[in-house]
PDB file of C-alpha atoms in Angstrom:
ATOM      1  CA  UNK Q   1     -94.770-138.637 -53.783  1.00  0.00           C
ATOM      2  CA  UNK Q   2     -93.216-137.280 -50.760  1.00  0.00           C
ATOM      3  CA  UNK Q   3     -94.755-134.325 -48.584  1.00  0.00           C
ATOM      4  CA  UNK Q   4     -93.647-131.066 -48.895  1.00  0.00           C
ATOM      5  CA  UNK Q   5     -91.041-129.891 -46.343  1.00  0.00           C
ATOM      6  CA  UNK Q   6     -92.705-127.308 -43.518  1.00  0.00           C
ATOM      7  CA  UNK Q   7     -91.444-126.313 -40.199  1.00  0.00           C
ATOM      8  CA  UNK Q   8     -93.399-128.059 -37.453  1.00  0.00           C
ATOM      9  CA  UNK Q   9     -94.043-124.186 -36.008  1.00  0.00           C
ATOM     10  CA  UNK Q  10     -93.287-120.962 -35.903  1.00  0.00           C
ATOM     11  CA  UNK Q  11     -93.753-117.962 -33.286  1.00  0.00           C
ATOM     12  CA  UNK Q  12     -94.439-114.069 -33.325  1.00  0.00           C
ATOM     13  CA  UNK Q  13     -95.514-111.707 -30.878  1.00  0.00           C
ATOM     14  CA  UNK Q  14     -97.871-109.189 -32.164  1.00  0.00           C
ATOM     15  CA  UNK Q  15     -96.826-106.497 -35.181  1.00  0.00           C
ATOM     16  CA  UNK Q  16     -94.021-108.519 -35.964  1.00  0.00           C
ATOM     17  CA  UNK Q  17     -93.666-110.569 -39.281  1.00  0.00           C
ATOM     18  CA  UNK Q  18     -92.856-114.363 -39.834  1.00  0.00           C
ATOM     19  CA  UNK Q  19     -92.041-116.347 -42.984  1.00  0.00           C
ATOM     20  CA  UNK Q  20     -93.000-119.754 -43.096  1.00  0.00           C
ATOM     21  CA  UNK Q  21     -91.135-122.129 -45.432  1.00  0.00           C
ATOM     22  CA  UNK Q  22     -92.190-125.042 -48.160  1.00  0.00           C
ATOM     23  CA  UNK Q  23     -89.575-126.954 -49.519  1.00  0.00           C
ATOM     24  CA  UNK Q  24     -90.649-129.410 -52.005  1.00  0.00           C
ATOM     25  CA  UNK Q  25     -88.392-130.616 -55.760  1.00  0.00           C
ATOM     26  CA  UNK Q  26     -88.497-129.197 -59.332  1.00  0.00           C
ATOM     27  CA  UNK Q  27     -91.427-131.895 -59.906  1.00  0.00           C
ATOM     28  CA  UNK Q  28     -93.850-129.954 -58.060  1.00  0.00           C
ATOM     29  CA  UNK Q  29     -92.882-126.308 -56.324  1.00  0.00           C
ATOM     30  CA  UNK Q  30     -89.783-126.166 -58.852  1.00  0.00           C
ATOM     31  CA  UNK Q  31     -92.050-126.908 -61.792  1.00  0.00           C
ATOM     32  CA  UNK Q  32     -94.705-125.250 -61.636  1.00  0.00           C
ATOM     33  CA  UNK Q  33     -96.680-122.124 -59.959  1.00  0.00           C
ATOM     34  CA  UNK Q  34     -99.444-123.811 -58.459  1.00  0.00           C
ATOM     35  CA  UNK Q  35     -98.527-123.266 -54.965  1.00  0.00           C
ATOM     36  CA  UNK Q  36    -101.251-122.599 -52.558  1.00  0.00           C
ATOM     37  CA  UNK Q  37    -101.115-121.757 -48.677  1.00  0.00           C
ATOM     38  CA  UNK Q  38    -104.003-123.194 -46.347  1.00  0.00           C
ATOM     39  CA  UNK Q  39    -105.383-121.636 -42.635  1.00  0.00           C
ATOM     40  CA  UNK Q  40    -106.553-123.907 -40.461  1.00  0.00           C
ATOM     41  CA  UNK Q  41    -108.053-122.960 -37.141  1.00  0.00           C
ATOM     42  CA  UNK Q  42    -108.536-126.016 -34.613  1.00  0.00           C
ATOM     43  CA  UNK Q  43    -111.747-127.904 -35.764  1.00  0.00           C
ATOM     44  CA  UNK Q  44    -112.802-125.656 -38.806  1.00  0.00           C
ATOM     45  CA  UNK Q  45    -112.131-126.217 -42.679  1.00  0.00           C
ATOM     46  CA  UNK Q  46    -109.334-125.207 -44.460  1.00  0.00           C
ATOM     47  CA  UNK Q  47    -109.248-121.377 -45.910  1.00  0.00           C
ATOM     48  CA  UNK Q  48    -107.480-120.398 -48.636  1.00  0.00           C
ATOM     49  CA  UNK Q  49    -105.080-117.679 -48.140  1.00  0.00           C
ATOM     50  CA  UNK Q  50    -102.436-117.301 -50.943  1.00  0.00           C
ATOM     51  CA  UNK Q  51    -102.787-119.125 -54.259  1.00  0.00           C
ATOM     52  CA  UNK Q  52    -101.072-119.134 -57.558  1.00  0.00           C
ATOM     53  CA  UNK Q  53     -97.512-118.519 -55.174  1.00  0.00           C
ATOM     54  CA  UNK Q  54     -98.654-115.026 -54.745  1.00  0.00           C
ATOM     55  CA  UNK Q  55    -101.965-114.287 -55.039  1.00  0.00           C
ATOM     56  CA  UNK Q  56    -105.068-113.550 -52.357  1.00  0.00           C
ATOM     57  CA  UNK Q  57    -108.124-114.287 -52.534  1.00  0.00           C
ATOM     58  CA  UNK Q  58    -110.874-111.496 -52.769  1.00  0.00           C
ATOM     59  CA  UNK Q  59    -111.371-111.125 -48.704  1.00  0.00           C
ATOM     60  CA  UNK Q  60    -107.536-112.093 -47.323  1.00  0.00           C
ATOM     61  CA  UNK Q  61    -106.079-109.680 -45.520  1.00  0.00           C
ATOM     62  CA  UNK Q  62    -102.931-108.031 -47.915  1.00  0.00           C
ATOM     63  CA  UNK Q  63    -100.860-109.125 -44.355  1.00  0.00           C
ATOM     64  CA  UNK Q  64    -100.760-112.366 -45.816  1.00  0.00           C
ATOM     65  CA  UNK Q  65     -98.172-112.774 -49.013  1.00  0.00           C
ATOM     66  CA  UNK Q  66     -96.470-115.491 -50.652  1.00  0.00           C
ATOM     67  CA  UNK Q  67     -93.254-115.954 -53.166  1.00  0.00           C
ATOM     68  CA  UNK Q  68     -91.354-118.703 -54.666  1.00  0.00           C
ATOM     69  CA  UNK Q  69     -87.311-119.259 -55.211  1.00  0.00           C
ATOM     70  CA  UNK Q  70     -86.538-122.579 -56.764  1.00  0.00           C
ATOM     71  CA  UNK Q  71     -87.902-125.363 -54.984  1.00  0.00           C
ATOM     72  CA  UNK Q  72     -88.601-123.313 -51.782  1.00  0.00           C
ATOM     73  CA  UNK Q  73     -92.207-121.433 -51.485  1.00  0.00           C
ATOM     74  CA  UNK Q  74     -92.836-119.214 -48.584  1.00  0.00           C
ATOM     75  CA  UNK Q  75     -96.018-117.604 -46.959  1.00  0.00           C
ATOM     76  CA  UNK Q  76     -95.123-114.374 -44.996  1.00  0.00           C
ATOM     77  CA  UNK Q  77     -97.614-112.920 -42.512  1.00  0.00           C
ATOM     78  CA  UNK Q  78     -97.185-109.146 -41.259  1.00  0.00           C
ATOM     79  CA  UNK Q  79     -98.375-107.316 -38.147  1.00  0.00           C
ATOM     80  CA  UNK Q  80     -99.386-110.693 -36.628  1.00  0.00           C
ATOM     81  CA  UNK Q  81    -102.745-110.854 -34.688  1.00  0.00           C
ATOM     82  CA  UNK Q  82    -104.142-113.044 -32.385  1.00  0.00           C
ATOM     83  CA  UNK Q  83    -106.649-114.401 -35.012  1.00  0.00           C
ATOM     84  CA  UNK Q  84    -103.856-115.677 -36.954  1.00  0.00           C
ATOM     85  CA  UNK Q  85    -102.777-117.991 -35.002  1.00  0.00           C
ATOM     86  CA  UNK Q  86    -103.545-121.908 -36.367  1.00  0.00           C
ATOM     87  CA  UNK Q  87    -101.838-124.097 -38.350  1.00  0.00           C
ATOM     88  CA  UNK Q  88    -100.613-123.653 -42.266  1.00  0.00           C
ATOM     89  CA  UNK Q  89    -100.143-126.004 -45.089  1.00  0.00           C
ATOM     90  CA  UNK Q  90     -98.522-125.396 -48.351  1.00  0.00           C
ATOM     91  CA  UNK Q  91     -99.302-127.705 -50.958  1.00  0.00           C
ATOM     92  CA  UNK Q  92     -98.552-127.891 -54.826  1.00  0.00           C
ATOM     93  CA  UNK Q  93     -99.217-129.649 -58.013  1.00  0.00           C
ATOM     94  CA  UNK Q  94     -97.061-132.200 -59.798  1.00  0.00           C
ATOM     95  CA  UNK Q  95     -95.767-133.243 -62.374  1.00  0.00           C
ATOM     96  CA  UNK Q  96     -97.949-136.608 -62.189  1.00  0.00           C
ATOM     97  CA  UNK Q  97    -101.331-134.140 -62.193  1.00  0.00           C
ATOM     98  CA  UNK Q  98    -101.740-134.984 -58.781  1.00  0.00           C
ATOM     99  CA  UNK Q  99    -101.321-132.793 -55.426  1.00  0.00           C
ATOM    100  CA  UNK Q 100     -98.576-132.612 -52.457  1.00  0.00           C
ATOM    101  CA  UNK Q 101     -99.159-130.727 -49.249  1.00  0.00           C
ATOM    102  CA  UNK Q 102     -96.758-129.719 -46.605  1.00  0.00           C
ATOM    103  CA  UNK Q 103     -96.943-131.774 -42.857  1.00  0.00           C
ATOM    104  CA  UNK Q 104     -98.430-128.210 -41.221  1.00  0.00           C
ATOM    105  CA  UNK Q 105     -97.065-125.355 -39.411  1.00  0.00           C
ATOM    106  CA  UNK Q 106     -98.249-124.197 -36.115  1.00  0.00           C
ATOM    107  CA  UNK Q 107     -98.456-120.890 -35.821  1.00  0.00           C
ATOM    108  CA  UNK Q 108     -97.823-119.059 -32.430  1.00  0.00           C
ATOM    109  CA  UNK Q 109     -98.787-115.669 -31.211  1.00  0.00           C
ATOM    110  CA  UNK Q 110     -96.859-114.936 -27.919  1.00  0.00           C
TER     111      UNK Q 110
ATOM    112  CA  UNK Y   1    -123.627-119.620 -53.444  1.00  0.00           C
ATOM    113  CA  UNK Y   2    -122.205-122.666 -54.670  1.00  0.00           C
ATOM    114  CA  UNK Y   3    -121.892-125.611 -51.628  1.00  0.00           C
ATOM    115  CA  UNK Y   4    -120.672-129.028 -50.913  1.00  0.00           C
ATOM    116  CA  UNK Y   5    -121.597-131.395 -48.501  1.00  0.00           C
ATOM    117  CA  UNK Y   6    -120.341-135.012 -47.860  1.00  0.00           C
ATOM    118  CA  UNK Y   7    -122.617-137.598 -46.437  1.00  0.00           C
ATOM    119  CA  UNK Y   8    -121.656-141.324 -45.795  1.00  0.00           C
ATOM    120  CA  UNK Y   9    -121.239-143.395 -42.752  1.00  0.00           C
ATOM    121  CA  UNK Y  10    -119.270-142.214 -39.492  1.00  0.00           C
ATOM    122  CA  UNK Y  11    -118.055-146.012 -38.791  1.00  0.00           C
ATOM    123  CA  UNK Y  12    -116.688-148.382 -40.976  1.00  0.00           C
ATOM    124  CA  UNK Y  13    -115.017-152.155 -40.234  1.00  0.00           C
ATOM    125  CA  UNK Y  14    -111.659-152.748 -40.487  1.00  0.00           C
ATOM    126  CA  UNK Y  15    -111.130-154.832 -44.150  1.00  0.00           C
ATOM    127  CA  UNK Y  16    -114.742-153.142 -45.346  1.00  0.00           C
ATOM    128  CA  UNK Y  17    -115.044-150.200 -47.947  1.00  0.00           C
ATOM    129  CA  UNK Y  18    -115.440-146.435 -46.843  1.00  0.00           C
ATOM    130  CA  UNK Y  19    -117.797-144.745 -49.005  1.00  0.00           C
ATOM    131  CA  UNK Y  20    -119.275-141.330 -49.173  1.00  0.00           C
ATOM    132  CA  UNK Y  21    -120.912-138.921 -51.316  1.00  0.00           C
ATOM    133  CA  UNK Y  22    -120.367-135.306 -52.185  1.00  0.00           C
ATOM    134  CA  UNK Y  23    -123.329-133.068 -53.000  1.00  0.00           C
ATOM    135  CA  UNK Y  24    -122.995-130.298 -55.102  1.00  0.00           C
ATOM    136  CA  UNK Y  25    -125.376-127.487 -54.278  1.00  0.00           C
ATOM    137  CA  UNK Y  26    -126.011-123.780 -56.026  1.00  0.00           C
ATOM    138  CA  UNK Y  27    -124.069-124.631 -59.416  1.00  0.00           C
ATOM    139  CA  UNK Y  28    -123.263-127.511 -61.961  1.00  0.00           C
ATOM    140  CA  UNK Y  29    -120.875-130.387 -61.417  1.00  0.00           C
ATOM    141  CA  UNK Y  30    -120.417-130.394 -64.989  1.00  0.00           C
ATOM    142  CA  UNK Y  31    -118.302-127.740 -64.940  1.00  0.00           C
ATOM    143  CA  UNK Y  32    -115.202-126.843 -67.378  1.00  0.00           C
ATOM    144  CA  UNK Y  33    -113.319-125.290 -64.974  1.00  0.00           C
ATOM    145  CA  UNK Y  34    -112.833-127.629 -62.095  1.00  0.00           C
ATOM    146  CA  UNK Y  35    -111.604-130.967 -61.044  1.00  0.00           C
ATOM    147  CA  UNK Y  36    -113.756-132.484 -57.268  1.00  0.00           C
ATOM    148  CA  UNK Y  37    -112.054-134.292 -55.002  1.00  0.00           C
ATOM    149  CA  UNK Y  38    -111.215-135.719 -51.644  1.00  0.00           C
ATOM    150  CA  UNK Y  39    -108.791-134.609 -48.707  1.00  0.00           C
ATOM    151  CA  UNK Y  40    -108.374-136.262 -45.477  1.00  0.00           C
ATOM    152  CA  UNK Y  41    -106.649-134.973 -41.917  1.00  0.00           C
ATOM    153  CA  UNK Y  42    -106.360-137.955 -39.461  1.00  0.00           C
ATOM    154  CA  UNK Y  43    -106.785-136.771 -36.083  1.00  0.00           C
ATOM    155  CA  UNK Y  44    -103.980-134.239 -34.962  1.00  0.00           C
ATOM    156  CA  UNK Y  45    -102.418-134.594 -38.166  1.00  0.00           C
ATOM    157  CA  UNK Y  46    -102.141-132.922 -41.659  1.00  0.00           C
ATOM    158  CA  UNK Y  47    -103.897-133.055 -45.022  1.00  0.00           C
ATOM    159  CA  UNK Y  48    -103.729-135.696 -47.457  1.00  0.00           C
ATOM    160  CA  UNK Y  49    -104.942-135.473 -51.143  1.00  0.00           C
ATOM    161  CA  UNK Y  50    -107.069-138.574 -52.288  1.00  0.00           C
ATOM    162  CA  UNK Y  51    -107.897-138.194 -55.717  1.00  0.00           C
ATOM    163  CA  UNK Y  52    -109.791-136.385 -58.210  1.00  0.00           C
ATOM    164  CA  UNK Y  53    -112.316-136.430 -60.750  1.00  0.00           C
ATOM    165  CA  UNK Y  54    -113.693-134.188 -64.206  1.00  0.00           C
ATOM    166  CA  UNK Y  55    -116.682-134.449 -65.018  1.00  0.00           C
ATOM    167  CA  UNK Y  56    -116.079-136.514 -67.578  1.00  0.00           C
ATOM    168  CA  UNK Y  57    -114.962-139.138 -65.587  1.00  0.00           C
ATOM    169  CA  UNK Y  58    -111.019-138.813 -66.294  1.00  0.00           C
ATOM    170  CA  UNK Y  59    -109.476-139.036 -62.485  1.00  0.00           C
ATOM    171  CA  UNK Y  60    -106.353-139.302 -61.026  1.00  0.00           C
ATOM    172  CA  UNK Y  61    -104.977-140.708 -57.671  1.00  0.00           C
ATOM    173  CA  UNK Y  62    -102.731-140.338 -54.753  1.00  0.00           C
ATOM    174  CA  UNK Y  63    -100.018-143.101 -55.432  1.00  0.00           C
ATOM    175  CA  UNK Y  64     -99.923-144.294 -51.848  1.00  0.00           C
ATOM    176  CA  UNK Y  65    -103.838-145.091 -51.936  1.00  0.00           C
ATOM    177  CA  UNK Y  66    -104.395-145.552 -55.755  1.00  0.00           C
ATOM    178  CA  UNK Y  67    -104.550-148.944 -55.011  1.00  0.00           C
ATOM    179  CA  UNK Y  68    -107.832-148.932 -52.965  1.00  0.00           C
ATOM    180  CA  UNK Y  69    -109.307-145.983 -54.081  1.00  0.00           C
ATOM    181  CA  UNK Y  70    -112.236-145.207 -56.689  1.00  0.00           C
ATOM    182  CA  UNK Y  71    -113.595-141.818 -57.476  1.00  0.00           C
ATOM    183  CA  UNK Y  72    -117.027-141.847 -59.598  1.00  0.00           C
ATOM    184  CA  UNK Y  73    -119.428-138.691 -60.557  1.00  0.00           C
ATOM    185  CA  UNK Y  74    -122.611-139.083 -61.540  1.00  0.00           C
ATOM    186  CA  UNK Y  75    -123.819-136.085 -63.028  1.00  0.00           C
ATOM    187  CA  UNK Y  76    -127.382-135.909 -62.731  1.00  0.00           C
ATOM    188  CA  UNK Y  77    -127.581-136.138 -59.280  1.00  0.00           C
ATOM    189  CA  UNK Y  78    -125.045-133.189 -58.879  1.00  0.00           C
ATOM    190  CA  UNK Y  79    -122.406-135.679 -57.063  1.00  0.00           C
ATOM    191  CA  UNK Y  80    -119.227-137.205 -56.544  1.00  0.00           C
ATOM    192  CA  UNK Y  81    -118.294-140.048 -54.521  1.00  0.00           C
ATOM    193  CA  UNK Y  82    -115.274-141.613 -53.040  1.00  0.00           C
ATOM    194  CA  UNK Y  83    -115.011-145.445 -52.347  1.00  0.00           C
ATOM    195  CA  UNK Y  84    -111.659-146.652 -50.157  1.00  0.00           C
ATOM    196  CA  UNK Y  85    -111.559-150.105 -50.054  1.00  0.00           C
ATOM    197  CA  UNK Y  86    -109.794-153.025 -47.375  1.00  0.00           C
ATOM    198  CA  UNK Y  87    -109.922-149.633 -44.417  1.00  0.00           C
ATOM    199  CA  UNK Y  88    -107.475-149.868 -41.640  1.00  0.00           C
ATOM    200  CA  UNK Y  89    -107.280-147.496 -38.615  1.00  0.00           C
ATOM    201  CA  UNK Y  90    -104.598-145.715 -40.204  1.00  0.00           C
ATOM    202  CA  UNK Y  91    -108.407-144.520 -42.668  1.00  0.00           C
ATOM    203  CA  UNK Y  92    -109.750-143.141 -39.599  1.00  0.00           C
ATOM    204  CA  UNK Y  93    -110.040-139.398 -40.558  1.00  0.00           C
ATOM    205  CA  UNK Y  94    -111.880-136.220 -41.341  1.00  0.00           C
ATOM    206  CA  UNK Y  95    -112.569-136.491 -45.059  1.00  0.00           C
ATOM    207  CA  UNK Y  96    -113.444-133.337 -46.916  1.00  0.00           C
ATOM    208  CA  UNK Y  97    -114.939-133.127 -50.446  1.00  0.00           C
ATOM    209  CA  UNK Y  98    -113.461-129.936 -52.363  1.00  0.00           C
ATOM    210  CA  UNK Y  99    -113.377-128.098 -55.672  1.00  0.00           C
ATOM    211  CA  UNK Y 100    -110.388-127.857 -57.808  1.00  0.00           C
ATOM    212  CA  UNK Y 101    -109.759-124.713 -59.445  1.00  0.00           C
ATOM    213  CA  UNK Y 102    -108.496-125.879 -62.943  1.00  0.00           C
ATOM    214  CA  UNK Y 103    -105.574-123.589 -64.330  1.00  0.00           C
ATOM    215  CA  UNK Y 104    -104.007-123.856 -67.583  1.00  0.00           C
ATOM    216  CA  UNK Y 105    -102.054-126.620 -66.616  1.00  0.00           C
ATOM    217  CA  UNK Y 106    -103.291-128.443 -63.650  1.00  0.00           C
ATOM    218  CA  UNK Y 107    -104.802-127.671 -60.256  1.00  0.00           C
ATOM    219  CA  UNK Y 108    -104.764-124.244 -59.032  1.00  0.00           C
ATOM    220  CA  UNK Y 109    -105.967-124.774 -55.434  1.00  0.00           C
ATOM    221  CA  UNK Y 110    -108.544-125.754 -53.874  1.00  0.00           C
ATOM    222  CA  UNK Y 111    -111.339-122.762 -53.546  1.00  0.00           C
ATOM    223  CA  UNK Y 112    -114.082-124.276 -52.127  1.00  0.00           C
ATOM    224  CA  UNK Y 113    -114.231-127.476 -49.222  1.00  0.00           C
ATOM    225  CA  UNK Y 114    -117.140-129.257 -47.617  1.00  0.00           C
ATOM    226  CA  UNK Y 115    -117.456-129.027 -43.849  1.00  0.00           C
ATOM    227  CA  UNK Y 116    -116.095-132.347 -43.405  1.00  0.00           C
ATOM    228  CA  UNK Y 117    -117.474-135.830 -42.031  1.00  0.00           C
ATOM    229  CA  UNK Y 118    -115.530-137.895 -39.381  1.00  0.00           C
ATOM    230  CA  UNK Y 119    -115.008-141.803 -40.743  1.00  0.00           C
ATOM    231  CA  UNK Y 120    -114.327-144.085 -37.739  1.00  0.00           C
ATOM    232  CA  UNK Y 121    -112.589-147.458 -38.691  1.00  0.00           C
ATOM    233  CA  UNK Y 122    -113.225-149.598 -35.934  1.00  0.00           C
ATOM    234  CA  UNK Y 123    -114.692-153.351 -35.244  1.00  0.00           C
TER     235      UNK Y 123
END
């Protein structure tokens, strides 16, 4: 299975919005709606931030939303902060029950 | 609260098997309505999805590391465990234990991770 497509970074200054891309094939973002979006701050665990394509967990701020078109799945982040800056992973299930993530995005706050 | 923590060695041998252990703390491994499993995140780099396990034993693999890898649960200790066999340096990682939410389907996400344990392959 090949990683999901993600853009090696992105950059915001703060208030503004940014959309970071997943690209993956109809046997895993195109299939299906398990697509999940990952914060990772330098040398902590993974957090959950979008699941199901679109939905938050109880706790996530409601700057953080995510959508799906075809193959493509895309985590948008409004009225960047400081705080948010770390990296992102997307990552989906397949259609051989297993799981795909994305290689990262760095996130930026100028 | 429901936590997990991983345990194992920091240092393995190149051509020896990695293993570690996942404890399951504050709720049942036995569970209906997850799948446990591994992730790993080489230094600098991104997240890779070993494998998981029910707790009925049925698991399922990465293809790239299917090959070498075992996932086992053993239910009355509250554990899972992950055994990668003939380690190279490319093994050398942080590898995290994590629940599976279990959807309709398949895999939701994963809700809940370990803090994650350094494995050093090295002679």
């Amino acid at each position: 299975q090949s990683a999901l497509t993600q853009p090696a970074s992105v950059s915001g200054s703060p208030g503004q919005s940014i959309t970071i891309s997943c690209t993956g094939t109809s046997s895993d973002i195109g299939g299906y709606n398990y697509v999940s979006w990952y914060q990772q701050h330098p040398g902590k665990v993974p957090k959950v931030m979008i699941y199901d394509v679109s939905n938050r967990p109880s706790g996530v701020s409601n700057r953080f939303s995510g959508s799906k078109s075809g193959n493509t799945a895309s985590l948008t982040i409004s009225g960047l902060q400081a705080e948010d800056e770390a990296d992102y992973y997307c990552s989906s299930y397949t259609s051989s029950s297993t799981v795909v993530f994305g290689g990262g995005t760095k996130l930026t706050v100028l | 609260q429901l936590q997990l923590q991983e345990s194992g060695p920091g240092l393995v041998k190149p051509s020896e098997t990695l293993s570690l252990t996942c404890t399951v703390s504050g709720g049942p491994v036995s569970s209906s309505s997850y799948y446990w499993g591994w992730i790993r995140q080489p230094p600098g780099k991104g997240l890779e999805w070993i494998g998981a396990i029910y707790y009925s034993g049925s698991t399922y693999y990465n293809p790239s590391l299917k090959s070498r890898v075992t996932i086992s649960v053993d239910t009355s200790k509250n554990q899972f465990s992950l055994k990668l066999s003939s380690v190279t340096a490319a093994d050398t990682a942080v590898y995290y234990c994590a629940r599976h939410s279990l959807g309709s389907y398949g895999y939701r996400y994963f809700d809940l991770w370990g803090r994650g344990t350094l494995v050093t392959v090295s002679s």
